[in-house]
Structure formats: structure tokens, C-alpha cells
PDB file of C-alpha atoms in Angstrom:
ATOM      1  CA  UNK E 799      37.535   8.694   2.092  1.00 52.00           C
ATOM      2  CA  UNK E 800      34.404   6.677   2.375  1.00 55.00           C
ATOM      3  CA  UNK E 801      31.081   8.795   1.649  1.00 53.00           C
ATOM      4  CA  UNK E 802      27.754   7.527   2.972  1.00 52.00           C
ATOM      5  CA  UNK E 803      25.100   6.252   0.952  1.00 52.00           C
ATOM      6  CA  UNK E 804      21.843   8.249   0.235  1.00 52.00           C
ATOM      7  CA  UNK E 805      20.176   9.978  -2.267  1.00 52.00           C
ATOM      8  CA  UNK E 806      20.885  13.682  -3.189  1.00 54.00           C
ATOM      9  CA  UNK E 807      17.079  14.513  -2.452  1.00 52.00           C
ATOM     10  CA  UNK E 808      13.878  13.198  -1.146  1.00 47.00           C
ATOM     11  CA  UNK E 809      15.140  11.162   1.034  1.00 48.00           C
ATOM     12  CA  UNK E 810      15.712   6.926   1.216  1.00 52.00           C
ATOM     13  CA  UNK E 811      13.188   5.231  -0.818  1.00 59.00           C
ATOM     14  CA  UNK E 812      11.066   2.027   0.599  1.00 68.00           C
ATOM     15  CA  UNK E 813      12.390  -1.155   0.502  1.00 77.00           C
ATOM     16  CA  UNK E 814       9.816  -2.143  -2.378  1.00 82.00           C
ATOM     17  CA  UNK E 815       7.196  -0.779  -3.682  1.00 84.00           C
ATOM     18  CA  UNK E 816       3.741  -0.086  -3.134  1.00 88.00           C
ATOM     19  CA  UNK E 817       2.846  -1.478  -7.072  1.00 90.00           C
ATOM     20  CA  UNK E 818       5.103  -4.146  -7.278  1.00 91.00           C
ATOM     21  CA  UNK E 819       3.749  -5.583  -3.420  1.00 93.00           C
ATOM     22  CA  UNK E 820      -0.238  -5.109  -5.094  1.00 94.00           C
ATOM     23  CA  UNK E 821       0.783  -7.099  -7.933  1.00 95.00           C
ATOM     24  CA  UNK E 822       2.487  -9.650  -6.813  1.00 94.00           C
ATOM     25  CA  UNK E 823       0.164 -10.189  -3.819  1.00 96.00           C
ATOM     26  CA  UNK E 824      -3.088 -10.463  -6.119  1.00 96.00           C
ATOM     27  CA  UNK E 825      -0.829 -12.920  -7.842  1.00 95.00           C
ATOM     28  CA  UNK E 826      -0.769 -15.333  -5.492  1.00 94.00           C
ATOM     29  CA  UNK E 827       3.046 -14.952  -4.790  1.00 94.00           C
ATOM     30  CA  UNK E 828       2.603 -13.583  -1.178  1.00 93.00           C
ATOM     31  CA  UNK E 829       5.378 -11.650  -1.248  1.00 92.00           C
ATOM     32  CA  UNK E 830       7.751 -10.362   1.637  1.00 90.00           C
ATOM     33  CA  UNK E 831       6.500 -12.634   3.766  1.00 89.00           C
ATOM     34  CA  UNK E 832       2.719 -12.102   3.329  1.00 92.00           C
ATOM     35  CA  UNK E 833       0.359 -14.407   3.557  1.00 93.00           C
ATOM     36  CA  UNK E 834      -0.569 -16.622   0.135  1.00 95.00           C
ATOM     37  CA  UNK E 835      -4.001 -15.519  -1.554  1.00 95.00           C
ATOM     38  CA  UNK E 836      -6.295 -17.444  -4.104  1.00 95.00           C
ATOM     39  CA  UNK E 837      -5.605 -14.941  -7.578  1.00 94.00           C
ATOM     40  CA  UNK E 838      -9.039 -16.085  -8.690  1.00 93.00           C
ATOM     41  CA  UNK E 839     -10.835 -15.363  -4.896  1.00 93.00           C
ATOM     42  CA  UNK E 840      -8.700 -11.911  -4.289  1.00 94.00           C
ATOM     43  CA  UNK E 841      -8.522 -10.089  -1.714  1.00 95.00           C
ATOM     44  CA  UNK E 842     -10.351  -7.081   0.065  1.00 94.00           C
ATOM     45  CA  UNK E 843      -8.394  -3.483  -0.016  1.00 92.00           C
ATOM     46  CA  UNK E 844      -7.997  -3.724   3.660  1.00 91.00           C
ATOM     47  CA  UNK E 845      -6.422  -6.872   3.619  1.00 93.00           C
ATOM     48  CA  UNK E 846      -4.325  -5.944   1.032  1.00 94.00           C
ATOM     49  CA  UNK E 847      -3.206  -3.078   2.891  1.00 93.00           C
ATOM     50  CA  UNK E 848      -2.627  -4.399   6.362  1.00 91.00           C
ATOM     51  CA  UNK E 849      -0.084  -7.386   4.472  1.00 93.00           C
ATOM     52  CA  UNK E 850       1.547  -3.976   2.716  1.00 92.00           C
ATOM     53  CA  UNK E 851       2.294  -2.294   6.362  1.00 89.00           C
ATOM     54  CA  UNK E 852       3.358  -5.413   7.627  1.00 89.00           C
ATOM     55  CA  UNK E 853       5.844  -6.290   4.908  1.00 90.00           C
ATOM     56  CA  UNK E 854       7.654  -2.757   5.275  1.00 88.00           C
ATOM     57  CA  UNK E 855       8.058  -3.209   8.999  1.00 87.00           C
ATOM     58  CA  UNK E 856       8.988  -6.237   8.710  1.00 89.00           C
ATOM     59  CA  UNK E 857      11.938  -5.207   6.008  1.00 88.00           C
ATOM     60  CA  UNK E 858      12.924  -1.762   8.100  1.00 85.00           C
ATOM     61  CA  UNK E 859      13.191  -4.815  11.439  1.00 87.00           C
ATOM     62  CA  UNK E 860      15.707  -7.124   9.058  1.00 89.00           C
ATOM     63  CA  UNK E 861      17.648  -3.575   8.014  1.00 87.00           C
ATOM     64  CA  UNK E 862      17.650  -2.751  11.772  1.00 87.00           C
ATOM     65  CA  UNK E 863      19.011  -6.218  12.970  1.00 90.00           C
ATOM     66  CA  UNK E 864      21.569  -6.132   9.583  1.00 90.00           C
ATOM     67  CA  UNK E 865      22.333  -2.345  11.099  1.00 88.00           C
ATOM     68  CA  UNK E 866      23.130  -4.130  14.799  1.00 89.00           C
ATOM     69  CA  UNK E 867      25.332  -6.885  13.408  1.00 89.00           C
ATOM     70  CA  UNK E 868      27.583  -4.441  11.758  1.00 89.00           C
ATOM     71  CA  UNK E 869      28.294  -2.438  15.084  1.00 89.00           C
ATOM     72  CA  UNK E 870      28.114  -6.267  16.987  1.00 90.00           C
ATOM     73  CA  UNK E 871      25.147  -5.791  18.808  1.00 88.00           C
ATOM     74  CA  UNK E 872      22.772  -8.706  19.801  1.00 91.00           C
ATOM     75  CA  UNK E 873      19.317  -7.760  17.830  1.00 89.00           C
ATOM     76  CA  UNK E 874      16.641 -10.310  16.857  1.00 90.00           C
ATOM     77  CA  UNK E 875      13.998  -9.292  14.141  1.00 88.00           C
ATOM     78  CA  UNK E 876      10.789  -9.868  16.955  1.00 90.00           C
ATOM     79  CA  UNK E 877      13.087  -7.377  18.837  1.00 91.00           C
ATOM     80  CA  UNK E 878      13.714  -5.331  16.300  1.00 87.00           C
ATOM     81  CA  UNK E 879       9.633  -4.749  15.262  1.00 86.00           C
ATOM     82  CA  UNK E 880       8.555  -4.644  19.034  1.00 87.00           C
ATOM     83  CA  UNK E 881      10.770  -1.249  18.860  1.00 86.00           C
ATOM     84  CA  UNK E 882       9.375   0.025  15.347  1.00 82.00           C
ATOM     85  CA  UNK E 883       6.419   2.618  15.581  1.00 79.00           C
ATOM     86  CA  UNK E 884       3.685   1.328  13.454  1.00 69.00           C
ATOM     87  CA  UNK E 885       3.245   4.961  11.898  1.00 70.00           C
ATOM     88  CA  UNK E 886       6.894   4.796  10.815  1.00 65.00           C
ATOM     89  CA  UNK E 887       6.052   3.260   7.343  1.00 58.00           C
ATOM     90  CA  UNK E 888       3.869   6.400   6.781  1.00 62.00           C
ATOM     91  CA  UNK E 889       1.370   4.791   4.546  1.00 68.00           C
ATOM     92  CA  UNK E 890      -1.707   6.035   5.168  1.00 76.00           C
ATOM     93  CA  UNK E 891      -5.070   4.409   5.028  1.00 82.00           C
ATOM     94  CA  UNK E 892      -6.265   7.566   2.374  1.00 83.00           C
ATOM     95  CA  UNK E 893      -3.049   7.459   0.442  1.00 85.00           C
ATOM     96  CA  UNK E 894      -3.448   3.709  -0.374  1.00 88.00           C
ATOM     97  CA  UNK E 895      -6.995   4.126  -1.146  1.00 91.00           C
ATOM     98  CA  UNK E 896      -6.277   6.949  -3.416  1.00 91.00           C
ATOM     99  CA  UNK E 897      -3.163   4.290  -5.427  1.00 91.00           C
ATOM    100  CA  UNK E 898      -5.325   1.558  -5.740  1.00 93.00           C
ATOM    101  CA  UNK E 899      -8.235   4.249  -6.865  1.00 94.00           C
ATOM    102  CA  UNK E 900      -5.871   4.591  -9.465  1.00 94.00           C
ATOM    103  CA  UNK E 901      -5.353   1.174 -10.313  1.00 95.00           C
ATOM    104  CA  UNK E 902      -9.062   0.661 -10.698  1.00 95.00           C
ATOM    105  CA  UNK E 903      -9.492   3.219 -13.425  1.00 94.00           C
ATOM    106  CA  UNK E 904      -6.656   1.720 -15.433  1.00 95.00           C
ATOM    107  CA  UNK E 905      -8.602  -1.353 -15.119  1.00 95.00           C
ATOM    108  CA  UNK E 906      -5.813  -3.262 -13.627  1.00 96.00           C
ATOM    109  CA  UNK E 907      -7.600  -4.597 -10.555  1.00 96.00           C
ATOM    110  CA  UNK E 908     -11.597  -5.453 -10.503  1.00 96.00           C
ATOM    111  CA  UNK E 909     -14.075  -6.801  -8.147  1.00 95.00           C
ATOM    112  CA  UNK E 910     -14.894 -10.143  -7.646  1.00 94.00           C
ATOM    113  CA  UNK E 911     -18.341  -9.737  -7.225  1.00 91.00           C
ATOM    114  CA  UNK E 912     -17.388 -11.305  -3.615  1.00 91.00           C
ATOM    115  CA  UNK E 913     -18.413  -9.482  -0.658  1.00 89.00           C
ATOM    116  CA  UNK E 914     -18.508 -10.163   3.527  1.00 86.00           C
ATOM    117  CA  UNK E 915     -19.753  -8.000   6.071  1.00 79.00           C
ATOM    118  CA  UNK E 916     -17.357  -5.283   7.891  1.00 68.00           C
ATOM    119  CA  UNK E 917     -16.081  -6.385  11.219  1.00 59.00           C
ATOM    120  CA  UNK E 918     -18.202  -3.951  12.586  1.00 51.00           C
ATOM    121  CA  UNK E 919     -21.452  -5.858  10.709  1.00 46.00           C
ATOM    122  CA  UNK E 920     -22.885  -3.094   9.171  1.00 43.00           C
ATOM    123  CA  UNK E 921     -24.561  -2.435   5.948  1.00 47.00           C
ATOM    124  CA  UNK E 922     -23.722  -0.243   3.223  1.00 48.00           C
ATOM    125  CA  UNK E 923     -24.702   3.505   3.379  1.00 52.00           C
ATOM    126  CA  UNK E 924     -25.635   5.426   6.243  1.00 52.00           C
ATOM    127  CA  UNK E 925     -28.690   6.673   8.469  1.00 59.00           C
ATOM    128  CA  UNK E 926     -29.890   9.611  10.109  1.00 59.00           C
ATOM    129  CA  UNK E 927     -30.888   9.340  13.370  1.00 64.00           C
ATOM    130  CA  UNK E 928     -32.466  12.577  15.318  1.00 66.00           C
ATOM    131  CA  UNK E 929     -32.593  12.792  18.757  1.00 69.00           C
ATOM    132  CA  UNK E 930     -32.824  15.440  21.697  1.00 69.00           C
ATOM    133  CA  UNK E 931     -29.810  18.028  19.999  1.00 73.00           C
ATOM    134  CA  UNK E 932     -31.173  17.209  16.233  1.00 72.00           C
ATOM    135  CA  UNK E 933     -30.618  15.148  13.757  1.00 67.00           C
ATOM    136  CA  UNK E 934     -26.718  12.982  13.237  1.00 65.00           C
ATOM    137  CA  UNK E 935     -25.907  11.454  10.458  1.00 60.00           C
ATOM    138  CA  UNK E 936     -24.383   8.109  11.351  1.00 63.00           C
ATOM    139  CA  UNK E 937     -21.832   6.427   8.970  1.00 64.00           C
ATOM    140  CA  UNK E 938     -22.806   2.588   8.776  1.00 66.00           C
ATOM    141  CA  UNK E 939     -19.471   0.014   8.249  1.00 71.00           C
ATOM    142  CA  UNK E 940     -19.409  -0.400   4.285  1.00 77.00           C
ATOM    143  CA  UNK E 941     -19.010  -4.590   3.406  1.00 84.00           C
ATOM    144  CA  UNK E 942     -15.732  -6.065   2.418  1.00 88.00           C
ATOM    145  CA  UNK E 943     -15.141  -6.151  -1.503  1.00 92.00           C
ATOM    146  CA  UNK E 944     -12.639  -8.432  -2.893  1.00 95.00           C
ATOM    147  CA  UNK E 945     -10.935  -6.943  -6.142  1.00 96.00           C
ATOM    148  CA  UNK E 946      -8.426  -9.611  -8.124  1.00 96.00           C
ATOM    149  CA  UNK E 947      -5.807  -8.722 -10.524  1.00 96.00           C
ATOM    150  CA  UNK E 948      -7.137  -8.054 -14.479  1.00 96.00           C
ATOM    151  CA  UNK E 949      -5.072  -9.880 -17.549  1.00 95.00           C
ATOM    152  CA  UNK E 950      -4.565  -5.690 -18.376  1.00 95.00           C
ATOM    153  CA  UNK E 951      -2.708  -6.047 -14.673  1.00 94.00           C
ATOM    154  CA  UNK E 952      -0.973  -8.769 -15.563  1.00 94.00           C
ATOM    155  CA  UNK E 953       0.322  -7.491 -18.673  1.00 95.00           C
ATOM    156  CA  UNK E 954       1.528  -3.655 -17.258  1.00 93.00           C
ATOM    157  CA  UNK E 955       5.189  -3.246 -16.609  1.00 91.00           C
ATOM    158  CA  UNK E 956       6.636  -2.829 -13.652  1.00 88.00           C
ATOM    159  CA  UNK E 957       7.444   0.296 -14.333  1.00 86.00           C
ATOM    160  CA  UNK E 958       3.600   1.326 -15.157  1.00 89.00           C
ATOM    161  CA  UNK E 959       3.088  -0.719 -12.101  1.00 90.00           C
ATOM    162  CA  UNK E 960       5.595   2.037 -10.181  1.00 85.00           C
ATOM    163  CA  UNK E 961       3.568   5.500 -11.414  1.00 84.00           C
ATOM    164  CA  UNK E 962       0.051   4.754 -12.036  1.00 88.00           C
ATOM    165  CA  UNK E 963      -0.185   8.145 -12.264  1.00 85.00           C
ATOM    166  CA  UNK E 964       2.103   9.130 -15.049  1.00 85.00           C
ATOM    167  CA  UNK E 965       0.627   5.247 -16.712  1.00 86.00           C
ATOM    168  CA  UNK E 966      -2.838   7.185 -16.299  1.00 87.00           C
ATOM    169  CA  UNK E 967      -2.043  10.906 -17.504  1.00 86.00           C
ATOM    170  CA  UNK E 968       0.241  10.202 -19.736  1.00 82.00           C
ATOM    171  CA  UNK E 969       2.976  12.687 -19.085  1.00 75.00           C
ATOM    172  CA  UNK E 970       6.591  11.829 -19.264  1.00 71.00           C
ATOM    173  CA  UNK E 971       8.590  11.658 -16.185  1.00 64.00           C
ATOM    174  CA  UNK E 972      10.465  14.801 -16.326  1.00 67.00           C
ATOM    175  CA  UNK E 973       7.506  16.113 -15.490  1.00 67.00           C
ATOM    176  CA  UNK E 974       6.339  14.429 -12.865  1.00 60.00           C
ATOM    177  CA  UNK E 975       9.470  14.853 -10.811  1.00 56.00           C
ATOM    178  CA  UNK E 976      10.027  18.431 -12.217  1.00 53.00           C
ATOM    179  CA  UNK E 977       9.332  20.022  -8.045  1.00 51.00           C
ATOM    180  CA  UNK E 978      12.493  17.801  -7.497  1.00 47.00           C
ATOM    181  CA  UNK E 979      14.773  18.906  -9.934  1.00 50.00           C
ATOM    182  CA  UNK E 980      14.162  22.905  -8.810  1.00 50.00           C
ATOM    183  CA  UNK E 981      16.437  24.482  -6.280  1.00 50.00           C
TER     184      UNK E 981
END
């Protein structure tokens, strides 16, 4: 009897991780098919994320057109994304802020010191403007900050890399994963 492959809870994992992609993209290596960066020059957050996104739809299209060839159906990988949602990788702008928050205070990523204006070509901060109704506070387009990888970076393991969490608190992994565990 042949029993499918998946994990008793949680769900299938991504194909790689959000840590090891950071990493190894701040590197230079432009991994899963990302674009190559300068390691010294870096790269801003946004950038950083929209390479992430695209490198997990980009893997679930090759798993989809792998999927197709086992039941012999004609599926190219341009075909494949076209028919992807763009929400399916469900990583969200906040939660990838919030990870490479977390990078920052373990000191594994810094700025550059290198900044360009938003697409937008605002300025940092914000303004209040009154008018007829009263007074809005309007949110001005923050610049572009380039953060590069920190010899600390370098150095972490992969596994650090994995949980910056339980690298920042300090707390062993039962008990981060202790919710799991429970019935």
C-alpha cells in the first residue's frame, strides 16, 4: 500500500526558506533564479522581498509542471505561473517586515547608508493638511534604504538563519513549537 507524502501537522512547508533566500541573496548568489546583487551595494527591503515572492512562485510553477508530467499532461512553467494566484505564497508585506525586523536587531543585516527616493518621490515623514472637513494626516512615501549582509550574518548558521526568533530569545525549540505538539 502506497501512503501519500505530507506532514502529520501544519501543513507542507515552502520550498526554501525565507532566511536561507535573505542570506544568500545579500550574498550575491541570486538564488532561485533571482536576480544577482552587489553584497557590498545591497539591496532595499522591497526589493528583497519582491525577488522572495517571485522565487516561491516560480518553485510552486516547476512543482506544478513536475505534477502535470506525472499524470502526462502538456504544462509549461510560463503556463504554469500565468495560473498561480500571486497571494498563494501568503507572504505578506507586514510579516516580512516583521523577519527582517528581526534580523536587524541580531545585527545580521545593516544599512548601507545608501538611499533613493520611493517610486512615489516622496520624502520621509508625513504632513497634515486641513481642509474644508478638518485636518488629514497624509502619509508621505518613505525613501528606499539598502541594508547588506553583516560578517555576524555571514557567520550565523543556517539553522539561526531558519528561527531568528528562537536565535533572538533564546528558548529551545520545544518550546517554540510546543502549540504543535498539543492535541
Amino acid at each position: 500500500m502506497v501512503e501519500p507524502l505530507r506532514p502529520s501537522r501544519g501543513g507542507f512547508l515552502r520550498p526554501f526558506g525565507c532566511g536561507e533566500f535573505i542570506k544568500d541573496y545579500l550574498m550575491g548568489k541570486g538564488p532561485y533564479g533571482s536576480p544577482e546583487i552587489d553584497p557590498s551595494r545591497g539591496a532595499p527591503i522591497e526589493d528583497i522581498r519582491f525577488a522572495y515572492k517571485n522565487a516561491l512562485l516560480r518553485a510552486h510553477a516547476e512543482d506544478m509542471v513536475a505534477l502535470a508530467m506525472e499524470k502526462g499532461i502538456e504544462l509549461s512553467v510560463e503556463e504554469a505561473l500565468r495560473r498561480i494566484p500571486h497571494r498563494l505564497t501568503k507572504m505578506r508585506s507586514h510579516s516580512f517586515y516583521r523577519y527582517f525586523h528581526h534580523l536587524r536587531i541580531l545585527g545580521w543585516v545593516e544599512l548601507t547608508g545608501e538611499e533613493e527616493g520611493s517610486l512615489l518621490g516622496g520624502m520621509p515623514g508625513a504632513r497634515v493638511e486641513k481642509t474644508a472637513e478638518g485636518t488629514t494626516l497624509v502619509e508621505v512615501p518613505q525613501p528606499r534604504r539598502f541594508y547588506r549582509l553583516t560578517a555576524k550574518g555571514r557567520e550565523a548558521s543556517d539553522v539561526a538563519w531558519s528561527d531568528p526568533l528562537q536565535t533572538l530569545y533564546r528558548y529551545p525549540p520545544e518550546q517554540r513549537h510546543k502549540r504543535a505538539e498539543q492535541p
